[in-house]
PDB file of C-alpha atoms in Angstrom:
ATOM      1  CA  UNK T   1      68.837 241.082   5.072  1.00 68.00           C
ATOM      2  CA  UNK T   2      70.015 244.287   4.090  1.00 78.00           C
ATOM      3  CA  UNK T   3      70.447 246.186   1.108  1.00 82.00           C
ATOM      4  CA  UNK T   4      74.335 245.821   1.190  1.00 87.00           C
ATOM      5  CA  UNK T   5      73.896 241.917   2.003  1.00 84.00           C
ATOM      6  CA  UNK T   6      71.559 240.986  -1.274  1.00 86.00           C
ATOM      7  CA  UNK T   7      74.061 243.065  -3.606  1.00 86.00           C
ATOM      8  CA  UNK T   8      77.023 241.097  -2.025  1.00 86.00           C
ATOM      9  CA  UNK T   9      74.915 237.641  -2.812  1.00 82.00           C
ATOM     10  CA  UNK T  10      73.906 239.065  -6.294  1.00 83.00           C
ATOM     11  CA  UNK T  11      77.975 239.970  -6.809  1.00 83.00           C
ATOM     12  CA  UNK T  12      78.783 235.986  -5.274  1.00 78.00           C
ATOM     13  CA  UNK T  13      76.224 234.413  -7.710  1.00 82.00           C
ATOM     14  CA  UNK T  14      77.468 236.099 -10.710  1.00 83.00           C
ATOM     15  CA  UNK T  15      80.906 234.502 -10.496  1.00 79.00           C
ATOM     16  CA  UNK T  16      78.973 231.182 -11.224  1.00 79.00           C
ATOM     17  CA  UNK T  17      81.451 229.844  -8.496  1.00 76.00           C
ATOM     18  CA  UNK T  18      80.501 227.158  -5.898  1.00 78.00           C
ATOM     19  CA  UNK T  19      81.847 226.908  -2.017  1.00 75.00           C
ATOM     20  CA  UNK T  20      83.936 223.916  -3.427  1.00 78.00           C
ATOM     21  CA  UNK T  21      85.921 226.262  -5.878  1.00 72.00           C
ATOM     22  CA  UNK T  22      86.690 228.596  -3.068  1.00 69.00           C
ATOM     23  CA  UNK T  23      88.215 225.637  -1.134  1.00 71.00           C
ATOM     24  CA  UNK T  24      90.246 224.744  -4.168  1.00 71.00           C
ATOM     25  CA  UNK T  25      91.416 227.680  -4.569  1.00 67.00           C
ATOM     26  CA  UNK T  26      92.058 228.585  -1.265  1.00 71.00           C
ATOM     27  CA  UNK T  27      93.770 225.014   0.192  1.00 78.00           C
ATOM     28  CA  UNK T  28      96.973 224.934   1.912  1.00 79.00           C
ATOM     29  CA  UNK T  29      99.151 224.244  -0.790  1.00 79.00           C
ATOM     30  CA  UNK T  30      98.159 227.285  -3.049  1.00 79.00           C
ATOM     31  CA  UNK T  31      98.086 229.618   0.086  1.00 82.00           C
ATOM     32  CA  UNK T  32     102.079 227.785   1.349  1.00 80.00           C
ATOM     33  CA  UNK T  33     102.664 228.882  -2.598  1.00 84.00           C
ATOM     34  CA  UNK T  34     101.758 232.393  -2.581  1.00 83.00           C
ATOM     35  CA  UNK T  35     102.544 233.256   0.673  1.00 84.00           C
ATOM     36  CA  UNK T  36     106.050 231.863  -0.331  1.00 83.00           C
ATOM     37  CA  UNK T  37     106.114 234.360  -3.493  1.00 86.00           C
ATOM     38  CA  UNK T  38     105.668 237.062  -0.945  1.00 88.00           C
ATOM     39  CA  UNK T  39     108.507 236.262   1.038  1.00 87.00           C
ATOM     40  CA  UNK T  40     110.622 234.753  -1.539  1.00 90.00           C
ATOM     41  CA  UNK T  41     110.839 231.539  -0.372  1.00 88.00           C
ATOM     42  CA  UNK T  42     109.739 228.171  -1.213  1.00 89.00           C
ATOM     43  CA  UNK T  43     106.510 226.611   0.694  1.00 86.00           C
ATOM     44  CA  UNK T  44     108.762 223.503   1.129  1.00 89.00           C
ATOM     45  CA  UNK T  45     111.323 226.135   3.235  1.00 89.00           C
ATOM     46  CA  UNK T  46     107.658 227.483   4.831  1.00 85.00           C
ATOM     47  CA  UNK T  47     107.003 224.242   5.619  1.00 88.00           C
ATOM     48  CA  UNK T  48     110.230 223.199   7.209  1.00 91.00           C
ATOM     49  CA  UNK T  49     110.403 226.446   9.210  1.00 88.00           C
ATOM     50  CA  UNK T  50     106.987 225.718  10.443  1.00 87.00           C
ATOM     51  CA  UNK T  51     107.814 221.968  11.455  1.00 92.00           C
ATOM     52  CA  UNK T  52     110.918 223.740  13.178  1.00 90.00           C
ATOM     53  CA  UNK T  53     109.147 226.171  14.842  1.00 88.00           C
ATOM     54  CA  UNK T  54     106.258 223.388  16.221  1.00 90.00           C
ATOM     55  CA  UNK T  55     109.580 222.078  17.260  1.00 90.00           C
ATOM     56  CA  UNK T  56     111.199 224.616  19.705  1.00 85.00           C
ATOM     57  CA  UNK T  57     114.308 224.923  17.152  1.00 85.00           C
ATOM     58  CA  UNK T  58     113.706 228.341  16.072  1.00 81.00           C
ATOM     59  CA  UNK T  59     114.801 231.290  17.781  1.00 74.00           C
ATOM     60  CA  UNK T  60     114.598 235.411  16.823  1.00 69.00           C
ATOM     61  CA  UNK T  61     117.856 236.546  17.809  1.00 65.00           C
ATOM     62  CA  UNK T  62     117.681 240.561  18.363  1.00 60.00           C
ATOM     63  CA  UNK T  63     117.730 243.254  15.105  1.00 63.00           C
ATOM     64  CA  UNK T  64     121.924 244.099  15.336  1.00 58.00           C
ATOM     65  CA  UNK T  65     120.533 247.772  14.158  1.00 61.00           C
ATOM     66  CA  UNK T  66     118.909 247.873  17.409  1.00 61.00           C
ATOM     67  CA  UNK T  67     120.826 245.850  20.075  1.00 59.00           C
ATOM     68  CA  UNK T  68     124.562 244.339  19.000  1.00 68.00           C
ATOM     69  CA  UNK T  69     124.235 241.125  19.328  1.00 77.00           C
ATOM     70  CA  UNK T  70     126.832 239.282  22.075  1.00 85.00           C
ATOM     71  CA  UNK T  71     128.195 235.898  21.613  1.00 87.00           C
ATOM     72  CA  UNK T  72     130.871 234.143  23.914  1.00 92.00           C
ATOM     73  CA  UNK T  73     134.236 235.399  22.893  1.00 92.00           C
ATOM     74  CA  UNK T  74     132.747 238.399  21.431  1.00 91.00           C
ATOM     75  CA  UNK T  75     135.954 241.048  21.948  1.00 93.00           C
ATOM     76  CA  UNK T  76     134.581 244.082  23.824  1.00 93.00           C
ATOM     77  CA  UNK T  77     137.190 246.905  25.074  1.00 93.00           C
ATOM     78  CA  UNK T  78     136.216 248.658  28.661  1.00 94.00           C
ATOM     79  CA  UNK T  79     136.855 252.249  29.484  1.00 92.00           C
ATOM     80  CA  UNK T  80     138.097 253.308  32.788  1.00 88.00           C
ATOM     81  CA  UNK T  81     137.298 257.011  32.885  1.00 78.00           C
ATOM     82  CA  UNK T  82     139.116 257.495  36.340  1.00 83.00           C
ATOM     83  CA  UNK T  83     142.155 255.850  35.156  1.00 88.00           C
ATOM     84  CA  UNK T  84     142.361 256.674  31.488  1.00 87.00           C
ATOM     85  CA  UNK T  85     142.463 252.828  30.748  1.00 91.00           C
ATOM     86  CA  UNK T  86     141.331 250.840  28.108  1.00 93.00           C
ATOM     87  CA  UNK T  87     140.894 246.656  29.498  1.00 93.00           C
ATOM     88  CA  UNK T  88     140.367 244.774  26.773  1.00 94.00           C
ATOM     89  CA  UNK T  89     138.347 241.425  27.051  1.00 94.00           C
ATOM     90  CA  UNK T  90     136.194 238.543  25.987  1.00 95.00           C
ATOM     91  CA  UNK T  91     132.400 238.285  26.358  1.00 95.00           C
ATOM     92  CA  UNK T  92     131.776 235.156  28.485  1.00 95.00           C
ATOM     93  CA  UNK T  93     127.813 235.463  28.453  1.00 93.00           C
ATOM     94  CA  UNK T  94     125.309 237.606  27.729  1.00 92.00           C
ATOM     95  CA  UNK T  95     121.570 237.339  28.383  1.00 90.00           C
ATOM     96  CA  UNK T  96     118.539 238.943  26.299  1.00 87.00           C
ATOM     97  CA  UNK T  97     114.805 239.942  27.421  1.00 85.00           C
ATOM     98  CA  UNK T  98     112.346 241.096  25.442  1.00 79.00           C
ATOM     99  CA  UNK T  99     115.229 241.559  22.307  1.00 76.00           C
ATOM    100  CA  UNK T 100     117.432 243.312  24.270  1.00 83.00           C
ATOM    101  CA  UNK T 101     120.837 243.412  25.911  1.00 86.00           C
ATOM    102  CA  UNK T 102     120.072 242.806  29.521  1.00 91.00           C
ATOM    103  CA  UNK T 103     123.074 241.814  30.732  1.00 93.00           C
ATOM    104  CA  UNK T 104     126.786 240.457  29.766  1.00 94.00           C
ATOM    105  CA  UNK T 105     129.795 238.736  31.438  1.00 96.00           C
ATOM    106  CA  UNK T 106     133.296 239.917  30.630  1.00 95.00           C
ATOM    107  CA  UNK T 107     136.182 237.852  31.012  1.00 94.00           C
ATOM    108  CA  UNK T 108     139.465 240.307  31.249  1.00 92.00           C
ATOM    109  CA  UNK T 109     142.650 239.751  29.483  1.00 91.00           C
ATOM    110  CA  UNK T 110     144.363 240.912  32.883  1.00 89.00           C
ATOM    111  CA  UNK T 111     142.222 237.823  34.571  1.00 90.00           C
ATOM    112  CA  UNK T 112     139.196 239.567  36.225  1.00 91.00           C
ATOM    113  CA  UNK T 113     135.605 239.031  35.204  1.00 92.00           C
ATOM    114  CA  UNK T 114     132.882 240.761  35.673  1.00 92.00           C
ATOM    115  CA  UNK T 115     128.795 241.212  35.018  1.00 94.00           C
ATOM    116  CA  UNK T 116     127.779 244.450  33.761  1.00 93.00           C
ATOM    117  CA  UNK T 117     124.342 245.571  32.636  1.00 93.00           C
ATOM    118  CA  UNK T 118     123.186 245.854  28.921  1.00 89.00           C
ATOM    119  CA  UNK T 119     122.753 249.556  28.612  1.00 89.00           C
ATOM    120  CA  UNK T 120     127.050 249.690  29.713  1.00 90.00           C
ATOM    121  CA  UNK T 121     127.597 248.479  25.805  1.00 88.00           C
ATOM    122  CA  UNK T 122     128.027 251.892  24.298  1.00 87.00           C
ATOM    123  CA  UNK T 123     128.850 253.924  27.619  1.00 87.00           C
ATOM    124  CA  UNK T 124     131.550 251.874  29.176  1.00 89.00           C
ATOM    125  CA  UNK T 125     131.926 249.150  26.819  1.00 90.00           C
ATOM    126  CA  UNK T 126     132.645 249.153  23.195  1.00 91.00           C
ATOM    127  CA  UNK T 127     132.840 246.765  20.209  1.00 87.00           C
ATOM    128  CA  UNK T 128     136.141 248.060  18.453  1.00 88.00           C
ATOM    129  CA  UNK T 129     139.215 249.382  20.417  1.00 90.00           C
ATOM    130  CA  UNK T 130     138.505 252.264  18.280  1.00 92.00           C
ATOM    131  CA  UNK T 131     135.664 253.274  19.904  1.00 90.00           C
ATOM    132  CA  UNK T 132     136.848 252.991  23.239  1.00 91.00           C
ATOM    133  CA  UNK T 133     139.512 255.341  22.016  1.00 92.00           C
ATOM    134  CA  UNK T 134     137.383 258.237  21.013  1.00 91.00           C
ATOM    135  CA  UNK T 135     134.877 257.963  24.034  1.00 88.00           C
ATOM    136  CA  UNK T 136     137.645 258.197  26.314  1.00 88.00           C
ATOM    137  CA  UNK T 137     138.702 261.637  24.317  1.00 89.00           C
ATOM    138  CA  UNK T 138     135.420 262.667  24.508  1.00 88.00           C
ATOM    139  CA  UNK T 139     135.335 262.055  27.684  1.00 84.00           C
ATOM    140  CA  UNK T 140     138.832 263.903  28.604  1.00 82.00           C
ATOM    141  CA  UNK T 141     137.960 266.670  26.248  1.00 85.00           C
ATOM    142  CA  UNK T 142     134.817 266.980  28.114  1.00 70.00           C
TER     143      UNK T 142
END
């Protein structure tokens, strides 16, 4: 044993605390209780989102700062550059890896549909009429 090992022991033994008053201290419901005050939840929530999670139910949809998130009959507005159109539509699908946009289905007002990539939201594809708007001036301003 070293040095650093018998002062450790000597620092243990002066607590006048046994193994079993670690393992009070330390058992599940006192760690579910202030790992709860950390988060600011209850441990009965921890507990249910645990069960969940054992479960399959719980998913981690993607940060919305990072990638918008797409839902079926999410309204998206396309840019034709070569025409100088804006196509509104409908998000039919849209898939996610790894947190991000990988892909989306458009349903058109005019009655196409179409797949389109992920990285097309914010090039060709736009959450607000507004935005298509100004990317289309941009894009005619040049």
């Amino acid at each position: 044993m070293s040095g650093k090992d018998i002062d450790r022991l000597a620092a243990y033994e002066e607590t006048g605390l046994e193994p079993e008053d670690f393992e009070r201290a330390f058992n599940k419901a006192a760690v579910l209780k202030l790992a709860g005050q950390a988060l600011g939840i209850t441990p009965d929530r921890l507990r249910e989102l645990a069960q969940a999670d054992k479960e399959g139910r719980c998913i981690i949809l993607p940060d919305p700062q990072k990638t918008p998130v797409l839902r079926k009959g999410t309204p998206v507005w396309y840019v034709d550059n070569a025409t100088g159109e804006i196509e509104p539509g409908k998000v039919f699908i849209a898939s996610y890896k790894d947190g991000k946009l990988d892909s989306f289905s458009v349903d058109f007002e005019c009655g196409d549909f179409d797949e389109f990539v992920g990285s097309a939201l914010g090039n060709c594809f736009f959450g607000s009429k507004e935005q298509a708007e100004a990317a289309l001036r941009r894009e005619q301003d040049g």
